[in-house]
Amino acid sequence: MQYNKVEICGVNTSELIVLSEEEKRRLLDRIKNGSPSERKLARDKMIEGNLRLVLSVIQRFQNRNENPDDLFQVGVIGLIKAIDHFDSSLDVKFSTYGVPMIIGEVRRYLRDNNSLRVSRSMRDTAYHAMQVKEKLMAEKNREPTIEEIASEMKLPKETVVLALEAIVDPVSLYEPLFSDGNDTIYVMDQIGDLSDDRDWIDEISIKDAIKKLSDREKKILGLRFFKGKTQMEVAEEIGISQAQVSRIEKSALKHIKGE
């Protein structure tokens, strides 16, 4: 998929204009408070001035083998929705609100064109949840939580999560997860064989190695990797410096690897 081509949907991407935040504010204010002719003109200028934002968003989907012209058109629909629903009275950049709206529109398009089939009722629940999400996002100017979406829909949280997960795009086994510039790790590299004896042997070895650590080392690794705390948070909880936490953590991991 090529996104660096000059034209998408007949638009010369090399000539796309970029509006300053002040220009966006003025246009959004005119869209809200101007005369009908002023609103239309300001809306058209706002759309034209944010096409580069759409282009930057659809580049995230370049590994989907989708037609860039189609994705660009769908992204523009998301942009228009963002412009129409944005509350210019709040101290929030338009792009902060617009990008999630564009991404949501593109993902909805990809889900609708997904070759995998999901039951109609579950798909309807998922689409309703996405509509509620957009509504709450417009009201709160932030990403709503699953609990807030479920409460608005008067459905159990588990039902909403299950419906949304059912329409998530499938991931290719060859999807890259990480690259350090040399070796690339793909999804397939993270899939293990449960029948492989090495899995439980490695697990036993790791547990034995952890038992040999000091209480402080165990606590630091527990806070870091099981509770997801930062080194700074661990340092504050234990009462030592962040540098000491880093040194102890490295030493403990080195010991485990050695074992």
PDB file of C-alpha atoms in Angstrom:
ATOM      1  CA  MET A   1       0.000   0.000   0.000  1.00  0.00           C
ATOM      2  CA  GLN A   2       1.509   3.285  -1.017  1.00  0.00           C
ATOM      3  CA  TYR A   3       0.696   6.406   0.944  1.00  0.00           C
ATOM      4  CA  ASN A   4       3.552   8.508  -0.353  1.00  0.00           C
ATOM      5  CA  LYS A   5       1.961   8.919  -3.762  1.00  0.00           C
ATOM      6  CA  VAL A   6       1.135  12.464  -4.769  1.00  0.00           C
ATOM      7  CA  GLU A   7      -2.598  11.953  -5.385  1.00  0.00           C
ATOM      8  CA  ILE A   8      -5.243  10.310  -3.215  1.00  0.00           C
ATOM      9  CA  CYS A   9      -8.851  10.587  -4.367  1.00  0.00           C
ATOM     10  CA  GLY A  10      -7.746  13.241  -6.843  1.00  0.00           C
ATOM     11  CA  VAL A  11      -6.217  15.339  -4.057  1.00  0.00           C
ATOM     12  CA  ASN A  12      -2.604  16.408  -4.498  1.00  0.00           C
ATOM     13  CA  THR A  13      -1.237  15.481  -1.065  1.00  0.00           C
ATOM     14  CA  SER A  14       1.914  17.524  -1.567  1.00  0.00           C
ATOM     15  CA  GLU A  15      -0.207  20.678  -1.685  1.00  0.00           C
ATOM     16  CA  LEU A  16      -2.366  20.041   1.375  1.00  0.00           C
ATOM     17  CA  ILE A  17      -2.512  23.061   3.655  1.00  0.00           C
ATOM     18  CA  VAL A  18      -1.961  22.931   7.418  1.00  0.00           C
ATOM     19  CA  LEU A  19      -3.938  25.261   9.683  1.00  0.00           C
ATOM     20  CA  SER A  20      -2.519  26.760  12.844  1.00  0.00           C
ATOM     21  CA  GLU A  21      -4.379  26.187  16.114  1.00  0.00           C
ATOM     22  CA  GLU A  22      -5.492  29.829  16.051  1.00  0.00           C
ATOM     23  CA  GLU A  23      -6.894  29.444  12.526  1.00  0.00           C
ATOM     24  CA  LYS A  24      -8.756  26.298  13.569  1.00  0.00           C
ATOM     25  CA  ARG A  25     -10.256  28.100  16.557  1.00  0.00           C
ATOM     26  CA  ARG A  26     -11.466  30.964  14.369  1.00  0.00           C
ATOM     27  CA  LEU A  27     -13.034  28.601  11.836  1.00  0.00           C
ATOM     28  CA  LEU A  28     -14.699  26.489  14.530  1.00  0.00           C
ATOM     29  CA  ASP A  29     -16.106  29.630  16.136  1.00  0.00           C
ATOM     30  CA  ARG A  30     -17.468  30.768  12.749  1.00  0.00           C
ATOM     31  CA  ILE A  31     -19.008  27.322  12.167  1.00  0.00           C
ATOM     32  CA  LYS A  32     -20.833  27.647  15.476  1.00  0.00           C
ATOM     33  CA  ASN A  33     -21.779  31.331  15.490  1.00  0.00           C
ATOM     34  CA  GLY A  34     -21.619  32.581  11.895  1.00  0.00           C
ATOM     35  CA  SER A  35     -24.372  33.077   9.341  1.00  0.00           C
ATOM     36  CA  PRO A  36     -25.407  30.049   7.224  1.00  0.00           C
ATOM     37  CA  SER A  37     -23.091  31.096   4.378  1.00  0.00           C
ATOM     38  CA  GLU A  38     -20.216  31.798   6.788  1.00  0.00           C
ATOM     39  CA  ARG A  39     -20.727  28.438   8.508  1.00  0.00           C
ATOM     40  CA  LYS A  40     -20.609  26.544   5.217  1.00  0.00           C
ATOM     41  CA  LEU A  41     -17.486  28.368   4.036  1.00  0.00           C
ATOM     42  CA  ALA A  42     -15.725  27.898   7.400  1.00  0.00           C
ATOM     43  CA  ARG A  43     -16.691  24.197   7.493  1.00  0.00           C
ATOM     44  CA  ASP A  44     -15.280  23.621   3.994  1.00  0.00           C
ATOM     45  CA  LYS A  45     -12.042  25.393   4.946  1.00  0.00           C
ATOM     46  CA  MET A  46     -11.811  23.397   8.179  1.00  0.00           C
ATOM     47  CA  ILE A  47     -12.173  20.135   6.247  1.00  0.00           C
ATOM     48  CA  GLU A  48      -9.629  21.163   3.638  1.00  0.00           C
ATOM     49  CA  GLY A  49      -7.183  22.350   6.305  1.00  0.00           C
ATOM     50  CA  ASN A  50      -7.260  19.005   8.145  1.00  0.00           C
ATOM     51  CA  LEU A  51      -6.900  16.576   5.227  1.00  0.00           C
ATOM     52  CA  ARG A  52      -3.249  16.116   6.145  1.00  0.00           C
ATOM     53  CA  LEU A  53      -4.445  14.934   9.574  1.00  0.00           C
ATOM     54  CA  VAL A  54      -6.575  12.298   7.820  1.00  0.00           C
ATOM     55  CA  LEU A  55      -3.573  11.272   5.725  1.00  0.00           C
ATOM     56  CA  SER A  56      -1.415  10.818   8.819  1.00  0.00           C
ATOM     57  CA  VAL A  57      -4.093   8.655  10.473  1.00  0.00           C
ATOM     58  CA  ILE A  58      -4.654   6.260   7.558  1.00  0.00           C
ATOM     59  CA  GLN A  59      -0.902   5.626   7.380  1.00  0.00           C
ATOM     60  CA  ARG A  60      -1.383   3.584  10.565  1.00  0.00           C
ATOM     61  CA  PHE A  61      -3.386   1.082   8.503  1.00  0.00           C
ATOM     62  CA  GLN A  62      -0.858   0.703   5.692  1.00  0.00           C
ATOM     63  CA  ASN A  63      -0.291  -3.011   6.426  1.00  0.00           C
ATOM     64  CA  ARG A  64      -3.953  -3.902   5.822  1.00  0.00           C
ATOM     65  CA  ASN A  65      -3.657  -4.080   2.017  1.00  0.00           C
ATOM     66  CA  GLU A  66      -6.640  -1.761   1.687  1.00  0.00           C
ATOM     67  CA  ASN A  67      -7.078   0.777  -1.091  1.00  0.00           C
ATOM     68  CA  PRO A  68      -5.657   4.076   0.257  1.00  0.00           C
ATOM     69  CA  ASP A  69      -8.272   6.049  -1.690  1.00  0.00           C
ATOM     70  CA  ASP A  70     -11.063   4.184   0.125  1.00  0.00           C
ATOM     71  CA  LEU A  71      -9.449   4.661   3.538  1.00  0.00           C
ATOM     72  CA  PHE A  72      -8.885   8.345   2.829  1.00  0.00           C
ATOM     73  CA  GLN A  73     -12.553   8.876   1.954  1.00  0.00           C
ATOM     74  CA  VAL A  74     -13.639   7.043   5.103  1.00  0.00           C
ATOM     75  CA  GLY A  75     -11.182   9.086   7.151  1.00  0.00           C
ATOM     76  CA  VAL A  76     -12.656  12.306   5.759  1.00  0.00           C
ATOM     77  CA  ILE A  77     -16.091  11.164   6.958  1.00  0.00           C
ATOM     78  CA  GLY A  78     -14.612  10.776  10.457  1.00  0.00           C
ATOM     79  CA  LEU A  79     -13.053  14.233  10.138  1.00  0.00           C
ATOM     80  CA  ILE A  80     -16.408  15.780   9.200  1.00  0.00           C
ATOM     81  CA  LYS A  81     -18.077  14.104  12.187  1.00  0.00           C
ATOM     82  CA  ALA A  82     -15.357  15.457  14.453  1.00  0.00           C
ATOM     83  CA  ILE A  83     -15.811  18.982  13.093  1.00  0.00           C
ATOM     84  CA  ASP A  84     -19.596  18.810  13.522  1.00  0.00           C
ATOM     85  CA  HIS A  85     -19.423  17.523  17.109  1.00  0.00           C
ATOM     86  CA  PHE A  86     -16.378  19.355  18.475  1.00  0.00           C
ATOM     87  CA  ASP A  87     -17.036  21.712  21.397  1.00  0.00           C
ATOM     88  CA  SER A  88     -14.836  24.735  20.679  1.00  0.00           C
ATOM     89  CA  SER A  89     -15.568  26.229  24.105  1.00  0.00           C
ATOM     90  CA  LEU A  90     -13.305  23.656  25.778  1.00  0.00           C
ATOM     91  CA  ASP A  91      -9.548  24.137  26.024  1.00  0.00           C
ATOM     92  CA  VAL A  92      -8.739  21.076  23.909  1.00  0.00           C
ATOM     93  CA  LYS A  93      -6.872  20.889  20.606  1.00  0.00           C
ATOM     94  CA  PHE A  94      -9.052  19.815  17.705  1.00  0.00           C
ATOM     95  CA  SER A  95      -6.615  17.047  16.749  1.00  0.00           C
ATOM     96  CA  THR A  96      -6.955  15.533  20.247  1.00  0.00           C
ATOM     97  CA  TYR A  97     -10.643  14.969  19.533  1.00  0.00           C
ATOM     98  CA  GLY A  98     -10.406  14.494  15.758  1.00  0.00           C
ATOM     99  CA  VAL A  99      -7.810  11.717  15.578  1.00  0.00           C
ATOM    100  CA  PRO A 100      -9.836   9.162  17.644  1.00  0.00           C
ATOM    101  CA  MET A 101     -12.937   9.995  15.576  1.00  0.00           C
ATOM    102  CA  ILE A 102     -11.078   9.392  12.298  1.00  0.00           C
ATOM    103  CA  ILE A 103      -9.538   6.172  13.606  1.00  0.00           C
ATOM    104  CA  GLY A 104     -12.962   4.980  14.781  1.00  0.00           C
ATOM    105  CA  GLU A 105     -14.504   5.603  11.375  1.00  0.00           C
ATOM    106  CA  VAL A 106     -11.704   3.725   9.589  1.00  0.00           C
ATOM    107  CA  ARG A 107     -11.939   0.797  12.006  1.00  0.00           C
ATOM    108  CA  ARG A 108     -15.696   0.648  11.531  1.00  0.00           C
ATOM    109  CA  TYR A 109     -15.187   0.488   7.774  1.00  0.00           C
ATOM    110  CA  LEU A 110     -12.625  -2.304   8.133  1.00  0.00           C
ATOM    111  CA  ARG A 111     -14.933  -4.261  10.424  1.00  0.00           C
ATOM    112  CA  ASP A 112     -17.870  -3.924   8.028  1.00  0.00           C
ATOM    113  CA  ASN A 113     -15.660  -5.306   5.264  1.00  0.00           C
ATOM    114  CA  ASN A 114     -14.229  -8.083   7.414  1.00  0.00           C
ATOM    115  CA  SER A 115     -14.423 -11.565   5.890  1.00  0.00           C
ATOM    116  CA  LEU A 116     -15.101 -13.110   9.342  1.00  0.00           C
ATOM    117  CA  ARG A 117     -18.775 -13.367  10.268  1.00  0.00           C
ATOM    118  CA  VAL A 118     -20.154 -12.304  13.654  1.00  0.00           C
ATOM    119  CA  SER A 119     -23.767 -12.822  14.769  1.00  0.00           C
ATOM    120  CA  ARG A 120     -26.136  -9.955  13.927  1.00  0.00           C
ATOM    121  CA  SER A 121     -27.146  -9.353  17.548  1.00  0.00           C
ATOM    122  CA  MET A 122     -23.547  -9.153  18.741  1.00  0.00           C
ATOM    123  CA  ARG A 123     -22.586  -6.881  15.846  1.00  0.00           C
ATOM    124  CA  ASP A 124     -25.565  -4.603  16.629  1.00  0.00           C
ATOM    125  CA  THR A 125     -24.493  -4.448  20.283  1.00  0.00           C
ATOM    126  CA  ALA A 126     -20.932  -3.585  19.262  1.00  0.00           C
ATOM    127  CA  TYR A 127     -22.052  -0.836  16.865  1.00  0.00           C
ATOM    128  CA  HIS A 128     -24.400   0.575  19.496  1.00  0.00           C
ATOM    129  CA  ALA A 129     -21.479   0.600  21.939  1.00  0.00           C
ATOM    130  CA  MET A 130     -19.326   2.495  19.449  1.00  0.00           C
ATOM    131  CA  GLN A 131     -22.102   5.052  18.903  1.00  0.00           C
ATOM    132  CA  VAL A 132     -22.429   5.511  22.658  1.00  0.00           C
ATOM    133  CA  LYS A 133     -18.645   5.824  22.889  1.00  0.00           C
ATOM    134  CA  GLU A 134     -18.640   8.625  20.297  1.00  0.00           C
ATOM    135  CA  LYS A 135     -21.526  10.354  22.112  1.00  0.00           C
ATOM    136  CA  LEU A 136     -19.748  10.197  25.470  1.00  0.00           C
ATOM    137  CA  MET A 137     -16.500  11.312  23.864  1.00  0.00           C
ATOM    138  CA  ALA A 138     -18.266  14.381  22.475  1.00  0.00           C
ATOM    139  CA  GLU A 139     -19.747  15.139  25.898  1.00  0.00           C
ATOM    140  CA  LYS A 140     -16.635  14.505  27.999  1.00  0.00           C
ATOM    141  CA  ASN A 141     -13.905  15.304  25.442  1.00  0.00           C
ATOM    142  CA  ARG A 142     -12.026  12.205  26.539  1.00  0.00           C
ATOM    143  CA  GLU A 143     -12.081   8.455  25.947  1.00  0.00           C
ATOM    144  CA  PRO A 144     -14.959   6.953  27.991  1.00  0.00           C
ATOM    145  CA  THR A 145     -14.380   3.843  30.087  1.00  0.00           C
ATOM    146  CA  ILE A 146     -16.083   0.516  29.413  1.00  0.00           C
ATOM    147  CA  GLU A 147     -18.022   0.990  32.653  1.00  0.00           C
ATOM    148  CA  GLU A 148     -19.397   4.332  31.433  1.00  0.00           C
ATOM    149  CA  ILE A 149     -20.379   2.845  28.050  1.00  0.00           C
ATOM    150  CA  ALA A 150     -22.072  -0.150  29.700  1.00  0.00           C
ATOM    151  CA  SER A 151     -23.916   2.109  32.146  1.00  0.00           C
ATOM    152  CA  GLU A 152     -25.208   4.292  29.307  1.00  0.00           C
ATOM    153  CA  MET A 153     -26.370   1.184  27.395  1.00  0.00           C
ATOM    154  CA  LYS A 154     -27.836  -0.390  30.568  1.00  0.00           C
ATOM    155  CA  LEU A 155     -25.966  -3.613  29.806  1.00  0.00           C
ATOM    156  CA  PRO A 156     -23.485  -5.681  31.833  1.00  0.00           C
ATOM    157  CA  LYS A 157     -19.875  -4.646  31.284  1.00  0.00           C
ATOM    158  CA  GLU A 158     -19.012  -8.194  30.199  1.00  0.00           C
ATOM    159  CA  THR A 159     -21.597  -8.089  27.381  1.00  0.00           C
ATOM    160  CA  VAL A 160     -20.157  -4.856  25.991  1.00  0.00           C
ATOM    161  CA  VAL A 161     -16.569  -6.145  26.173  1.00  0.00           C
ATOM    162  CA  LEU A 162     -17.520  -9.421  24.490  1.00  0.00           C
ATOM    163  CA  ALA A 163     -19.353  -7.625  21.668  1.00  0.00           C
ATOM    164  CA  LEU A 164     -16.505  -5.191  21.024  1.00  0.00           C
ATOM    165  CA  GLU A 165     -13.912  -7.961  21.067  1.00  0.00           C
ATOM    166  CA  ALA A 166     -15.982 -10.017  18.619  1.00  0.00           C
ATOM    167  CA  ILE A 167     -15.562  -7.422  15.885  1.00  0.00           C
ATOM    168  CA  VAL A 168     -11.873  -6.671  16.485  1.00  0.00           C
ATOM    169  CA  ASP A 169      -9.851  -7.033  13.319  1.00  0.00           C
ATOM    170  CA  PRO A 170      -7.969 -10.355  13.013  1.00  0.00           C
ATOM    171  CA  VAL A 171      -4.196 -10.067  13.317  1.00  0.00           C
ATOM    172  CA  SER A 172      -1.854 -11.723  10.845  1.00  0.00           C
ATOM    173  CA  LEU A 173       0.690 -14.206  12.210  1.00  0.00           C
ATOM    174  CA  TYR A 174       3.257 -12.170  10.325  1.00  0.00           C
ATOM    175  CA  GLU A 175       2.274  -8.896  12.044  1.00  0.00           C
ATOM    176  CA  PRO A 176       5.500  -7.359  13.435  1.00  0.00           C
ATOM    177  CA  LEU A 177       5.413  -6.754  17.187  1.00  0.00           C
ATOM    178  CA  PHE A 178       8.905  -5.429  17.815  1.00  0.00           C
ATOM    179  CA  SER A 179      12.062  -4.617  15.918  1.00  0.00           C
ATOM    180  CA  ASP A 180      15.406  -3.370  17.202  1.00  0.00           C
ATOM    181  CA  GLY A 181      16.662  -2.613  13.714  1.00  0.00           C
ATOM    182  CA  ASN A 182      18.072  -6.088  13.185  1.00  0.00           C
ATOM    183  CA  ASP A 183      15.759  -8.905  14.268  1.00  0.00           C
ATOM    184  CA  THR A 184      11.973  -8.514  14.049  1.00  0.00           C
ATOM    185  CA  ILE A 185       9.583 -10.371  16.376  1.00  0.00           C
ATOM    186  CA  TYR A 186       6.278 -11.402  14.768  1.00  0.00           C
ATOM    187  CA  VAL A 187       3.002 -12.588  16.297  1.00  0.00           C
ATOM    188  CA  MET A 188       3.824 -16.174  15.352  1.00  0.00           C
ATOM    189  CA  ASP A 189       7.004 -15.971  17.457  1.00  0.00           C
ATOM    190  CA  GLN A 190       4.851 -15.384  20.556  1.00  0.00           C
ATOM    191  CA  ILE A 191       2.654 -18.438  20.018  1.00  0.00           C
ATOM    192  CA  GLY A 192       3.796 -21.455  21.987  1.00  0.00           C
ATOM    193  CA  ASP A 193       3.000 -25.152  21.829  1.00  0.00           C
ATOM    194  CA  LEU A 194       1.302 -26.272  25.054  1.00  0.00           C
ATOM    195  CA  SER A 195       2.533 -29.802  24.439  1.00  0.00           C
ATOM    196  CA  ASP A 196       6.154 -28.675  24.504  1.00  0.00           C
ATOM    197  CA  ASP A 197       7.884 -30.049  27.628  1.00  0.00           C
ATOM    198  CA  ARG A 198      10.278 -27.116  27.622  1.00  0.00           C
ATOM    199  CA  ASP A 199       7.468 -24.792  28.739  1.00  0.00           C
ATOM    200  CA  TRP A 200       6.924 -26.352  32.140  1.00  0.00           C
ATOM    201  CA  ILE A 201      10.641 -27.103  32.574  1.00  0.00           C
ATOM    202  CA  ASP A 202      11.436 -23.427  32.003  1.00  0.00           C
ATOM    203  CA  GLU A 203       8.658 -22.434  34.406  1.00  0.00           C
ATOM    204  CA  ILE A 204      10.082 -24.644  37.158  1.00  0.00           C
ATOM    205  CA  SER A 205      13.588 -23.273  36.536  1.00  0.00           C
ATOM    206  CA  ILE A 206      12.375 -19.684  36.783  1.00  0.00           C
ATOM    207  CA  LYS A 207      10.474 -20.369  40.016  1.00  0.00           C
ATOM    208  CA  ASP A 208      13.563 -22.005  41.554  1.00  0.00           C
ATOM    209  CA  ALA A 209      15.717 -19.057  40.495  1.00  0.00           C
ATOM    210  CA  ILE A 210      13.270 -16.561  42.050  1.00  0.00           C
ATOM    211  CA  LYS A 211      13.311 -18.473  45.351  1.00  0.00           C
ATOM    212  CA  LYS A 212      17.043 -17.788  45.616  1.00  0.00           C
ATOM    213  CA  LEU A 213      16.539 -14.024  45.431  1.00  0.00           C
ATOM    214  CA  SER A 214      16.554 -11.826  48.527  1.00  0.00           C
ATOM    215  CA  ASP A 215      13.259 -10.540  49.942  1.00  0.00           C
ATOM    216  CA  ARG A 216      14.013  -7.041  48.645  1.00  0.00           C
ATOM    217  CA  GLU A 217      14.742  -8.362  45.138  1.00  0.00           C
ATOM    218  CA  LYS A 218      11.530 -10.404  45.130  1.00  0.00           C
ATOM    219  CA  LYS A 219       9.509  -7.392  46.265  1.00  0.00           C
ATOM    220  CA  ILE A 220      11.002  -5.105  43.625  1.00  0.00           C
ATOM    221  CA  LEU A 221      10.400  -7.612  40.803  1.00  0.00           C
ATOM    222  CA  GLY A 222       6.869  -8.198  42.089  1.00  0.00           C
ATOM    223  CA  LEU A 223       6.050  -4.505  42.108  1.00  0.00           C
ATOM    224  CA  ARG A 224       7.691  -3.909  38.733  1.00  0.00           C
ATOM    225  CA  PHE A 225       6.445  -6.865  36.685  1.00  0.00           C
ATOM    226  CA  PHE A 226       3.298  -8.090  38.449  1.00  0.00           C
ATOM    227  CA  LYS A 227       1.822  -4.774  39.563  1.00  0.00           C
ATOM    228  CA  GLY A 228       3.232  -2.755  36.654  1.00  0.00           C
ATOM    229  CA  LYS A 229       4.763   0.018  38.751  1.00  0.00           C
ATOM    230  CA  THR A 230       7.529   2.291  37.492  1.00  0.00           C
ATOM    231  CA  GLN A 231      10.960   2.309  39.074  1.00  0.00           C
ATOM    232  CA  MET A 232      10.183   5.717  40.572  1.00  0.00           C
ATOM    233  CA  GLU A 233       6.952   4.409  42.159  1.00  0.00           C
ATOM    234  CA  VAL A 234       8.799   1.376  43.550  1.00  0.00           C
ATOM    235  CA  ALA A 235      11.515   3.627  44.955  1.00  0.00           C
ATOM    236  CA  GLU A 236       8.939   5.761  46.789  1.00  0.00           C
ATOM    237  CA  GLU A 237       7.148   2.701  48.200  1.00  0.00           C
ATOM    238  CA  ILE A 238      10.316   0.977  49.432  1.00  0.00           C
ATOM    239  CA  GLY A 239      12.114   4.129  50.516  1.00  0.00           C
ATOM    240  CA  ILE A 240      15.220   3.979  48.327  1.00  0.00           C
ATOM    241  CA  SER A 241      16.402   5.884  45.264  1.00  0.00           C
ATOM    242  CA  GLN A 242      15.309   5.123  41.714  1.00  0.00           C
ATOM    243  CA  ALA A 243      18.952   4.373  40.835  1.00  0.00           C
ATOM    244  CA  GLN A 244      19.079   1.709  43.575  1.00  0.00           C
ATOM    245  CA  VAL A 245      15.853   0.143  42.304  1.00  0.00           C
ATOM    246  CA  SER A 246      17.317   0.006  38.796  1.00  0.00           C
ATOM    247  CA  ARG A 247      20.547  -1.592  40.034  1.00  0.00           C
ATOM    248  CA  ILE A 248      18.778  -4.205  42.193  1.00  0.00           C
ATOM    249  CA  GLU A 249      16.340  -5.022  39.396  1.00  0.00           C
ATOM    250  CA  LYS A 250      19.137  -5.565  36.869  1.00  0.00           C
ATOM    251  CA  SER A 251      21.071  -7.700  39.315  1.00  0.00           C
ATOM    252  CA  ALA A 252      18.016  -9.868  40.090  1.00  0.00           C
ATOM    253  CA  LEU A 253      17.174 -10.380  36.404  1.00  0.00           C
ATOM    254  CA  LYS A 254      20.786 -11.232  35.652  1.00  0.00           C
ATOM    255  CA  HIS A 255      20.710 -13.824  38.445  1.00  0.00           C
ATOM    256  CA  ILE A 256      17.504 -15.381  37.105  1.00  0.00           C
ATOM    257  CA  LYS A 257      18.915 -15.566  33.574  1.00  0.00           C
ATOM    258  CA  GLY A 258      22.106 -17.125  34.931  1.00  0.00           C
ATOM    259  CA  GLU A 259      20.131 -19.780  36.783  1.00  0.00           C
TER     260      GLU A 259
END
